[in-house]
Short mmCIF file of C-alpha atoms in Angstrom, two decimals:
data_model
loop_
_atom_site.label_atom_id
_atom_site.label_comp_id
_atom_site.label_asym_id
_atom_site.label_seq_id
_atom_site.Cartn_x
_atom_site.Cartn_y
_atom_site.Cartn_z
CA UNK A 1 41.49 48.06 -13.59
CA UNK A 2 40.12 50.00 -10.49
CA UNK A 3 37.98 53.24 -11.59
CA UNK A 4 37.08 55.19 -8.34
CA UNK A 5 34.69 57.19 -10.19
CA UNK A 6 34.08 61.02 -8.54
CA UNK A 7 33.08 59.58 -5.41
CA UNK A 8 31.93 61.31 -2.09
CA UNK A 9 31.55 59.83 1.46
CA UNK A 10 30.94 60.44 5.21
CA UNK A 11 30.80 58.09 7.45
CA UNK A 12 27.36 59.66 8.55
CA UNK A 13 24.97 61.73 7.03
CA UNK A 14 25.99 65.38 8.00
CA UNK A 15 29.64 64.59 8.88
CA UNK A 16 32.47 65.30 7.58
CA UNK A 17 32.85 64.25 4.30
CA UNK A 18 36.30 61.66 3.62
CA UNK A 19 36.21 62.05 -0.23
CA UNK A 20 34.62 64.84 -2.38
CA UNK A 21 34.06 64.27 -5.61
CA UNK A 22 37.43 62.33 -5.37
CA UNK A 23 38.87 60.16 -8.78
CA UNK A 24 41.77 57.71 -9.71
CA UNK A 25 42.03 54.62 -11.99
CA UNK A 26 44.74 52.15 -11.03
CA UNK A 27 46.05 49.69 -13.51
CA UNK A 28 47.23 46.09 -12.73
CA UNK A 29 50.74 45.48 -13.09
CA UNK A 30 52.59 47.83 -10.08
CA UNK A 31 52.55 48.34 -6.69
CA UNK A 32 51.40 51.08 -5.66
CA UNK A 33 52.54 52.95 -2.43
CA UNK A 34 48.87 55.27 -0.71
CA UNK A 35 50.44 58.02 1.62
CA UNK A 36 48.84 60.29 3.68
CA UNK A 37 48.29 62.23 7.07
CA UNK A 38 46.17 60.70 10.07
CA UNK A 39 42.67 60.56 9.35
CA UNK A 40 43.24 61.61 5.34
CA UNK A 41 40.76 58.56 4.21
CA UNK A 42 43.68 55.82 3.65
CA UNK A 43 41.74 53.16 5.64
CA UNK A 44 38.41 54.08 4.24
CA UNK A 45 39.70 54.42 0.72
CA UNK A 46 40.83 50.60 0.86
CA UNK A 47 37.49 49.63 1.94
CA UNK A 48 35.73 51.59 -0.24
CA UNK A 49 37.44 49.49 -2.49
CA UNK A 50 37.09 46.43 -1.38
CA UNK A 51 33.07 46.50 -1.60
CA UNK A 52 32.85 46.74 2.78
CA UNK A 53 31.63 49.96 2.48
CA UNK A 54 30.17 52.12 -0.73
CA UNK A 55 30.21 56.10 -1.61
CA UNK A 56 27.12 57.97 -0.80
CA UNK A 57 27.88 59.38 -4.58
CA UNK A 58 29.79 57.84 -7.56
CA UNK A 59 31.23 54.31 -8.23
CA UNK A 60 33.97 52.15 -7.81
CA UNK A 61 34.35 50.12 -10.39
CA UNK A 62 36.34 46.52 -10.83
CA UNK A 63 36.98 45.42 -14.37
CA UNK A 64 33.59 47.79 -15.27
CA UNK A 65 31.47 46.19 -12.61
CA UNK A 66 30.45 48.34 -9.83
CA UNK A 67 31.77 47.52 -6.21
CA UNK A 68 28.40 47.69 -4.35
CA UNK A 69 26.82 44.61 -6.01
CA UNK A 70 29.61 42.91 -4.07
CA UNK A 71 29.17 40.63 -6.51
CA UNK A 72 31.02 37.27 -6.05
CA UNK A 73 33.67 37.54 -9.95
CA UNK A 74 34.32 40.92 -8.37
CA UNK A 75 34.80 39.74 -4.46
CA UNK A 76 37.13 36.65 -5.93
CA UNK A 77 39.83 39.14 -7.62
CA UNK A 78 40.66 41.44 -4.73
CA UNK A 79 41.92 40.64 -1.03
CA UNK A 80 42.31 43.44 1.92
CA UNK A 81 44.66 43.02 4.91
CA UNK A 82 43.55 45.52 6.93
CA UNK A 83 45.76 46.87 9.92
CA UNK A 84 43.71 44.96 12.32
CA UNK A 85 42.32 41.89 11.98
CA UNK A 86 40.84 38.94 14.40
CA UNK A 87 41.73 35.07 13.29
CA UNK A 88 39.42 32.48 13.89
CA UNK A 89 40.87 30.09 16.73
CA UNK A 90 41.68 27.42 14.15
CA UNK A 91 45.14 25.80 12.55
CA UNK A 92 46.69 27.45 9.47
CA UNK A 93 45.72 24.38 7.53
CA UNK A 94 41.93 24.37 9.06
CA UNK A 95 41.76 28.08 7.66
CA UNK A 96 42.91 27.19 4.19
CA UNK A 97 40.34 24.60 4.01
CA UNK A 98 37.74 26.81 4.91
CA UNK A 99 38.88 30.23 3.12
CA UNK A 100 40.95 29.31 0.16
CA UNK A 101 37.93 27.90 -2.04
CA UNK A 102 36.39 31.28 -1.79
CA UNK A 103 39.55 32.06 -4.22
CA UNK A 104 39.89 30.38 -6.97
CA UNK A 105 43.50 31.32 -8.21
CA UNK A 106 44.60 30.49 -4.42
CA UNK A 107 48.18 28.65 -4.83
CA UNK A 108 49.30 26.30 -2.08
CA UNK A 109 52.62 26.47 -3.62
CA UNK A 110 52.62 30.40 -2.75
CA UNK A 111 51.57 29.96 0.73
CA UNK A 112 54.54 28.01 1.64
CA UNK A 113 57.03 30.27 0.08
CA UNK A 114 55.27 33.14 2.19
CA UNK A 115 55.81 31.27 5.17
CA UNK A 116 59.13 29.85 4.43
CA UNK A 117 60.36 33.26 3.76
CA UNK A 118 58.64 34.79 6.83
CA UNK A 119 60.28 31.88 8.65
CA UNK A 120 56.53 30.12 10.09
CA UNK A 121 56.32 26.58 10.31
CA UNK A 122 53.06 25.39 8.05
CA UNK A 123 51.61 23.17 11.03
CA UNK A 124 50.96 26.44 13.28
CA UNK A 125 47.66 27.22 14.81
CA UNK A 126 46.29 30.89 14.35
CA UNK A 127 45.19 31.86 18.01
CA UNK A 128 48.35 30.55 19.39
CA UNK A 129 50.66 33.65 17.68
CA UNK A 130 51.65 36.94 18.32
CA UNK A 131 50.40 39.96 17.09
CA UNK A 132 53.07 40.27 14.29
CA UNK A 133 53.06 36.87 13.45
CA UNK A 134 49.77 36.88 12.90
CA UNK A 135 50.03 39.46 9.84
CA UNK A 136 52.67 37.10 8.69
CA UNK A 137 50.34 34.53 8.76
CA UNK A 138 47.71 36.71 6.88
CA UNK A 139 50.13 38.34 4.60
CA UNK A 140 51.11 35.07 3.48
CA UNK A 141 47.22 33.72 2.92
CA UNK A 142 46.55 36.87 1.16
CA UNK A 143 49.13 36.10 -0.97
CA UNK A 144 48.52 32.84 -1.92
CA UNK A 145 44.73 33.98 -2.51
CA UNK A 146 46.47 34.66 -5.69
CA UNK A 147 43.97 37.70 -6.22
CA UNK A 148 44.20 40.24 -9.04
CA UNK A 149 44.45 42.97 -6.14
CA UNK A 150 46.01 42.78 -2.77
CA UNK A 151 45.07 45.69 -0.82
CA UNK A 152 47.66 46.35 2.01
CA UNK A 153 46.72 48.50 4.98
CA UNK A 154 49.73 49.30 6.88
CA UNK A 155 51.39 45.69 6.38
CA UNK A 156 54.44 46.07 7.77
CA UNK A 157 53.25 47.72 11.44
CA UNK A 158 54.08 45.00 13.98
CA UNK A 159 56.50 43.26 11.94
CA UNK A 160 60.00 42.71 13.72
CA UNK A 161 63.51 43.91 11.76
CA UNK A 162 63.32 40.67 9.93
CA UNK A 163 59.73 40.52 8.91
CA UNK A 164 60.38 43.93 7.25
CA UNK A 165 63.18 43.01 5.01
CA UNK A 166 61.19 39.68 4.41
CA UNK A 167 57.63 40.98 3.53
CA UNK A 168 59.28 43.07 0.96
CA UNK A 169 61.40 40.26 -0.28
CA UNK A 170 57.90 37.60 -0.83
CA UNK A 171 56.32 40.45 -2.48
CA UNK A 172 58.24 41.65 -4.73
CA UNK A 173 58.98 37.95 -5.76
CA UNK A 174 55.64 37.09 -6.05
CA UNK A 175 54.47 40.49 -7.80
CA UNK A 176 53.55 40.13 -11.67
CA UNK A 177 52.25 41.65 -14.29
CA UNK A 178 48.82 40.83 -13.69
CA UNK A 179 48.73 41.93 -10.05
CA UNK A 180 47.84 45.09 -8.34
CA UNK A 181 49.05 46.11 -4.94
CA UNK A 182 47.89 48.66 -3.06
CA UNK A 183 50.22 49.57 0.59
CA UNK A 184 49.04 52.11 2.57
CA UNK A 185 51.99 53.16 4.48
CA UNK A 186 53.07 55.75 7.09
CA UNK A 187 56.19 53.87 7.03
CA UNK A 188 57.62 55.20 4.05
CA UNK A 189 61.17 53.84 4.40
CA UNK A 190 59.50 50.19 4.94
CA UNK A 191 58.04 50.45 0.90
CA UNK A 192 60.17 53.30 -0.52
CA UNK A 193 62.15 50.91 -3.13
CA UNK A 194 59.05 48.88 -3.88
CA UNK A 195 57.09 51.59 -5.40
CA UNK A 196 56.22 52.18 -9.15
CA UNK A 197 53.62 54.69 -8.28
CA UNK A 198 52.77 57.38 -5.49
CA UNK A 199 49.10 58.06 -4.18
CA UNK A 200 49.01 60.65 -2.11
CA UNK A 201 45.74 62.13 -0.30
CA UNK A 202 44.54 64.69 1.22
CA UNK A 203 41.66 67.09 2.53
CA UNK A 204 39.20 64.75 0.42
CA UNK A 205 41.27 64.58 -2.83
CA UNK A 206 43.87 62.83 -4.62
CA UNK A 207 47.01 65.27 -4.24
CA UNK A 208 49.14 63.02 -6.62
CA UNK A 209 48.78 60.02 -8.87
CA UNK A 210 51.99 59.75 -10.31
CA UNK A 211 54.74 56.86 -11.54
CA UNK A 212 58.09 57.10 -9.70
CA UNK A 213 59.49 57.24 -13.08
CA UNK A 214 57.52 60.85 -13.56
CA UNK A 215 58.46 61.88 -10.13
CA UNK A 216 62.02 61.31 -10.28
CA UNK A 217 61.78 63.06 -14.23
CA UNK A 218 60.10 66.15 -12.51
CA UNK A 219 61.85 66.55 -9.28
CA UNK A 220 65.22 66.49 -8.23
CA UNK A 221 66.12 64.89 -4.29
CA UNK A 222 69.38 65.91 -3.17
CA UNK A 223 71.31 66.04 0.21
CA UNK A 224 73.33 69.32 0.34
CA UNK A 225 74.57 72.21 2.41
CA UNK A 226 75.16 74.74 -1.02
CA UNK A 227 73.64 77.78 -0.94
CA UNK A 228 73.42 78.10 -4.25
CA UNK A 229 71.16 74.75 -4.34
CA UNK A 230 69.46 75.41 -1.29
CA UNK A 231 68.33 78.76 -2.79
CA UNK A 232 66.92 76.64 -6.09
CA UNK A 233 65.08 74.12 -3.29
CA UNK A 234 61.33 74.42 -3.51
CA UNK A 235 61.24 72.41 0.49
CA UNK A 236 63.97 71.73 2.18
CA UNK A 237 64.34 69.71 5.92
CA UNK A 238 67.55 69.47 8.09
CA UNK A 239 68.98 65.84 7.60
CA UNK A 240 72.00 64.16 8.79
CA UNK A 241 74.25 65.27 6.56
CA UNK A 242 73.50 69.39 5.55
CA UNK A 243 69.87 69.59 3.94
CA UNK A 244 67.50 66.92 2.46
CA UNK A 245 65.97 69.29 -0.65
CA UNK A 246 63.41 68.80 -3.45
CA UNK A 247 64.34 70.34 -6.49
CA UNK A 248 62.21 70.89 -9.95
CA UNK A 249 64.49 68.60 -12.01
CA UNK A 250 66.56 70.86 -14.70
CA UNK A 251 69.14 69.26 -15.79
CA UNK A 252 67.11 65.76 -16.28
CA UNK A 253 69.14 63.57 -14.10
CA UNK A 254 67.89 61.40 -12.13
CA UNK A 255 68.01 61.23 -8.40
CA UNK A 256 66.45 58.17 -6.06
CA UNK A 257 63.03 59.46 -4.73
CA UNK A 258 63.06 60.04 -1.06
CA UNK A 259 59.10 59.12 -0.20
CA UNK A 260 59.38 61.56 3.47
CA UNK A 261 60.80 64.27 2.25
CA UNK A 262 58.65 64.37 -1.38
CA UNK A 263 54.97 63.79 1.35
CA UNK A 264 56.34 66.88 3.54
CA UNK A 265 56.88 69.41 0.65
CA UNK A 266 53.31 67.93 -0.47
CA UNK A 267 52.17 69.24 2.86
CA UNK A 268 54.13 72.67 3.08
CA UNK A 269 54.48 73.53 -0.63
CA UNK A 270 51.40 72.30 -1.91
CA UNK A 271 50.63 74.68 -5.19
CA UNK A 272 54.80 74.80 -5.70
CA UNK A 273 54.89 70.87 -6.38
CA UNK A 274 51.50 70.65 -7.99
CA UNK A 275 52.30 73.12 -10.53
CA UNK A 276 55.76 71.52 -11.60
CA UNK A 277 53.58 68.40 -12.39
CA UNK A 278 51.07 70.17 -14.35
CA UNK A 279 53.33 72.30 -16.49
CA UNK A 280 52.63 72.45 -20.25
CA UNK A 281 55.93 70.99 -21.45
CA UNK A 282 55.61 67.60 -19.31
CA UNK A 283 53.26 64.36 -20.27
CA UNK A 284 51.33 63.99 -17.55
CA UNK A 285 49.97 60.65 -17.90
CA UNK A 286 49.55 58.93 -14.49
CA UNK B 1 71.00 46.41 0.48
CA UNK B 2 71.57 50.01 1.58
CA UNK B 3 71.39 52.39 -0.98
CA UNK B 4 73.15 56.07 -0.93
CA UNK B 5 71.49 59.20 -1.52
CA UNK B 6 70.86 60.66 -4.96
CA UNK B 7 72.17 58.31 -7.62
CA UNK B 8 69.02 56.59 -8.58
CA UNK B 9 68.44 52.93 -7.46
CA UNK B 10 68.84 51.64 -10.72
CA UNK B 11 71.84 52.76 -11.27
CA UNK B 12 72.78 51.38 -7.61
CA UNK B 13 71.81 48.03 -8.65
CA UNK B 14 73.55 48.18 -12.13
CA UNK B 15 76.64 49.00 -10.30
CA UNK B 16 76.33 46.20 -7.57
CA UNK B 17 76.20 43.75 -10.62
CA UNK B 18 78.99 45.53 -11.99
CA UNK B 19 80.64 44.62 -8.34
CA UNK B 20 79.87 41.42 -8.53
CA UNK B 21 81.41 40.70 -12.18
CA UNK B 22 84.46 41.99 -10.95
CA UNK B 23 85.36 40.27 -7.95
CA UNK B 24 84.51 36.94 -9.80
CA UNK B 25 80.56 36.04 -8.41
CA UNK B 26 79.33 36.11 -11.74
CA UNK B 27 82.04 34.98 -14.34
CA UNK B 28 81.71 35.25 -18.68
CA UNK B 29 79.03 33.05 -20.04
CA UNK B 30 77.64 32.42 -16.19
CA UNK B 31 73.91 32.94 -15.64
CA UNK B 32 73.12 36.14 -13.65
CA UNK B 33 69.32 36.05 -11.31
CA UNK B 34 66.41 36.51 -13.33
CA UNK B 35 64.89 39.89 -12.46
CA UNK B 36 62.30 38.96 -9.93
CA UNK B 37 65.18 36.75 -7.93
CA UNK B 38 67.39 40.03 -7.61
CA UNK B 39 64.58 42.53 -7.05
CA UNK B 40 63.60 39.82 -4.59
CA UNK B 41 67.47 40.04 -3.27
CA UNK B 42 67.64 43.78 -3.33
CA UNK B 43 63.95 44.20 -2.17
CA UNK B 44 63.20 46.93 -4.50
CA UNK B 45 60.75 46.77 -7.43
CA UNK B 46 61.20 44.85 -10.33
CA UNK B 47 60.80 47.64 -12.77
CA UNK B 48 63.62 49.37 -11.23
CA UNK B 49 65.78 45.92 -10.80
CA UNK B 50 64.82 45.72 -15.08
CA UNK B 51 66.01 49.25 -15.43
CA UNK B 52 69.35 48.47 -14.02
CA UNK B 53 69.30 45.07 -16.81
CA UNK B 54 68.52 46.67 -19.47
CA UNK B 55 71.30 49.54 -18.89
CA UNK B 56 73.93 46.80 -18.53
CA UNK B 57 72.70 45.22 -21.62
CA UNK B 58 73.11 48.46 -23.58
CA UNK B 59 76.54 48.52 -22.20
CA UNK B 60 76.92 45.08 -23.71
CA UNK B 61 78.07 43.42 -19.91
CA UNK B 62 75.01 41.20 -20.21
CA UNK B 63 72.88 39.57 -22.94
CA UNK B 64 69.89 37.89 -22.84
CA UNK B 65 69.07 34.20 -23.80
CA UNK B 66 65.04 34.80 -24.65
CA UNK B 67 63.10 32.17 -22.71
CA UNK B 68 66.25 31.52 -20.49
CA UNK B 69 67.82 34.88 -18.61
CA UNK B 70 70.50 36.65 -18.30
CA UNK B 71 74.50 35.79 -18.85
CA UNK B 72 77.12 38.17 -18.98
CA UNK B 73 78.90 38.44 -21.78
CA UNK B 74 82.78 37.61 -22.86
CA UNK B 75 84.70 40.91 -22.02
CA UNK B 76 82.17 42.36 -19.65
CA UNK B 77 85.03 42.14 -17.09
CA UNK B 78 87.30 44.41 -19.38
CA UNK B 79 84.56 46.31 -20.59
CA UNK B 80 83.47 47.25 -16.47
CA UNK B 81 87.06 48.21 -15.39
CA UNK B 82 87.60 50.56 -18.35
CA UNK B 83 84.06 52.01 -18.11
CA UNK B 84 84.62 52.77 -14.36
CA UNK B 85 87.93 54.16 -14.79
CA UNK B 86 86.92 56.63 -17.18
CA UNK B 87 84.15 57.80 -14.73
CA UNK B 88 87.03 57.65 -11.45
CA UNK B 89 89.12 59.42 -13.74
CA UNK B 90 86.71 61.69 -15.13
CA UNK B 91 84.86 62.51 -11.98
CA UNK B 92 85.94 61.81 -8.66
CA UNK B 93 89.43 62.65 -9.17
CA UNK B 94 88.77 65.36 -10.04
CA UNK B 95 86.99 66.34 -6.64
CA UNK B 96 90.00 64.61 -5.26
CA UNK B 97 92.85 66.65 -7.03
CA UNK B 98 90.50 69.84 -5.84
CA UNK B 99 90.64 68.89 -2.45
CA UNK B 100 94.38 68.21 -2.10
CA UNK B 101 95.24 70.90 -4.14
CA UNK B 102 93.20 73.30 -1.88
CA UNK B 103 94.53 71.78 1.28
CA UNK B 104 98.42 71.93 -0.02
CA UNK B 105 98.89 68.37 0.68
CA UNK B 106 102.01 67.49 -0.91
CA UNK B 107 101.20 64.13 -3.50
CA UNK B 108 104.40 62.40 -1.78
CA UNK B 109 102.42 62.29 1.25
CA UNK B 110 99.54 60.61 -0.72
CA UNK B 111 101.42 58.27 -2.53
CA UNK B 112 103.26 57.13 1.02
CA UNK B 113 99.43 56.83 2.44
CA UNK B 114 98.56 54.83 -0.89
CA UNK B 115 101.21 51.90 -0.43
CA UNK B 116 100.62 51.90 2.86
CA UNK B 117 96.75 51.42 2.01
CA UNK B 118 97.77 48.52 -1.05
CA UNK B 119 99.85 46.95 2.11
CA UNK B 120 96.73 46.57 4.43
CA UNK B 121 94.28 45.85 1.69
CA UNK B 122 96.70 42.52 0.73
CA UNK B 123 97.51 41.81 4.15
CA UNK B 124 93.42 41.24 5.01
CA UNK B 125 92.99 39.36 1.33
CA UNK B 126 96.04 37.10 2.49
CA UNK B 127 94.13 36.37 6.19
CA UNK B 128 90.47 35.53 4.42
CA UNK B 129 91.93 33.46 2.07
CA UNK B 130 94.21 31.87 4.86
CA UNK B 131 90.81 31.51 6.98
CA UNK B 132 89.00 30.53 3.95
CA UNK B 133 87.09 33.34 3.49
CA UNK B 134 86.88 34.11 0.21
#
């Protein structure tokens, strides 16, 4: 488990604070899908979490042990793919040899599904790809690191219409029970169907921790153009075909969770959504 | 896989296994994907992909061999057409009737546009199997 413990940080002393005071414990198991705007703290929060950088107040905490001591049981169970990322001017198999010992788990079985699926040959030498093939390349080795966490910083930006439909395809195959995965996204409609549960923050705080099982129980997500629904919708944006609008969930059936229009009304109708989630009546067990 | 707007996914995925029973993919007593190998097919979560299982195993159209997968069971073909014809029946003719009945469309006319439709639809299954399609 990963306890951010009421943590607070600015990148310097006297700035702006990222996080205030700012708590969430994630649980091995799903993959979790990190929204939010520009600038919210997305980046930050993943290295936070990965031990590169540490809160000014509070803990992060890995299986109980606190990030900072960067200590190698905790380094070996979590892997970050951040959004950009050099490659040392080596061959694929030169980089296993040097990085996959630091991961003990690391399967070479894995590594050549990843690439299979992602369509790279195995003999392929790291300076000599593009930009996107590249993150396939490093999606696949963080894969195969076979860590407890895989922490995902925009994975799918520079990924061609393929790649897309295939890094979703090796991950979900290759997600289990006793993996985390953390995707911080602005392309929602890349991870929508992956998700089990929705981070989203803002201004410094967690806005929502919630499954996609609790969302979908709590809020309705309908495409109309009745009146008589539009007048129930707590946020409602023009779509293709009438409205796209979010509902509070009444009659308990359940409607597919669209990820865009769910982060908008988050924006607009803050204390309207909130409060649906917090009512008295509802578990409201993240 | 594309996936329409409100019904949830699971039910989505339920239904495209539902699909697939019918036109004869998956026959009685075959194996069906594990759940990872369809989530991985569908690229949607797995929980979701087991939601859609474990609702087609309360409908008795699959079973589960523990330690082996998935099969679907003897009658699941039956037991599919009547379910969905109860729910055509049930629900989207009845949006249908509305809608001719509102428009004045005599139901000759619809039953001349109905052969005509049975026509086309066995005139294209004729040419794939000719080609080899199917």
């Amino acid at each position: 488990m990963i306890r951010i413990e009421n943590i607070s940080f600015a990148y310097r002393k006297g700035r702006k604070q990222v996080f205030r005071n700012f708590h969430a414990d994630l649980n091995l198991g799903g993959i979790y899908g990190l929204l939010g705007k520009n600038g919210s703290g997305k980046s930050t929060l993943l290295q936070l979490m990965a031990g590169l950088i540490t809160p000014s107040e509070g803990r992060i905490l890995l299986d109980d042990k606190d990030m900072r001591n960067r200590s190698v049981t905790s380094l070996q169970k979590l892997f970050l793919v951040p959004e950009e990322f050099s490659m040392p001017a080596v061959s694929l198999d030169q980089y296993v040899r040097y990085m996959a010992p630091f991961y003990p788990r690391f399967s070479a079985e894995t590594l050549k599904r990843a690439l299979d699926c992602f369509e790279l040959s195995e003999d392929l030498h790291l300076e000599r790809l593009s930009m996107g093939q590249r993150k396939k390349a490093f999606v696949s080795f963080a894969l195969a690191a076979n860590t407890e966490w895989l922490l995902l910083d925009e994975p799918t930006n520079g990924l061609d219409i393929p790649g897309k439909s295939q890094f979703r395809k090796i991950l979900v195959q290759e997600m289990n029970d006793e993996r985390g995965v953390i995707i911080s996204t602005h392309q929602v409609l890349d991870v929508e169907h992956l998700l089990d549960h929705v981070l989203v923050i803002d201004q410094g705080q967690m806005l929502l921790q919630k499954s996609v099982e609790e969302i979908c129980e709590i809020l309705s997500f309908v495409r109309t153009s009745e009146p008589e629904v539009l007048r129930r919708a707590i946020y409602q944006m023009p779509s293709l075909q009438g409205m796209s609008a979010l509902l509070p969930n009444d009659d308990g059936r359940e409607s597919s969770l669209d990820l865009e229009l769910l982060f908008n009304a988050l924006m607009e109708k803050r204390e309207e959504v909130c409060r649906l989630f917090s009512a008295p009546n509802r578990s409201n067990q993240a | 896989m594309i996936f329409k707007e409100g019904k949830p996914i699971y039910a989505q995925i339920a239904d495209r296994i539902e699909d697939d029973i019918l036109n004869g993919k998956y026959q009685e007593e075959a194996r069906i994907p594990s759940v990872r190998e369809f989530a991985a097919l569908m690229e949607v979560n797995a929980n979701t992909t087991m939601r859609a299982y474990e609702m087609l195993q309360n409908r008795n159209i699959i079973y589960m061999k523990r330690g082996i997968g998935y099969f679907v069971s003897t009658g699941a073909r039956e037991l599919v057409l009547d379910n969905r014809k109860n729910v055509f029946i049930g629900e989207d003719l009845n949006s249908f009737f509305h809608e001719i009945y509102t428009l004045g469309i005599p139901i000759e006319e619809i039953t001349s546009l109905y052969q005509e439709y049975v026509q086309s639809m066995e005139a294209t299954k004729k040419l794939m199997e000719e080609e080899g399609w199917s």
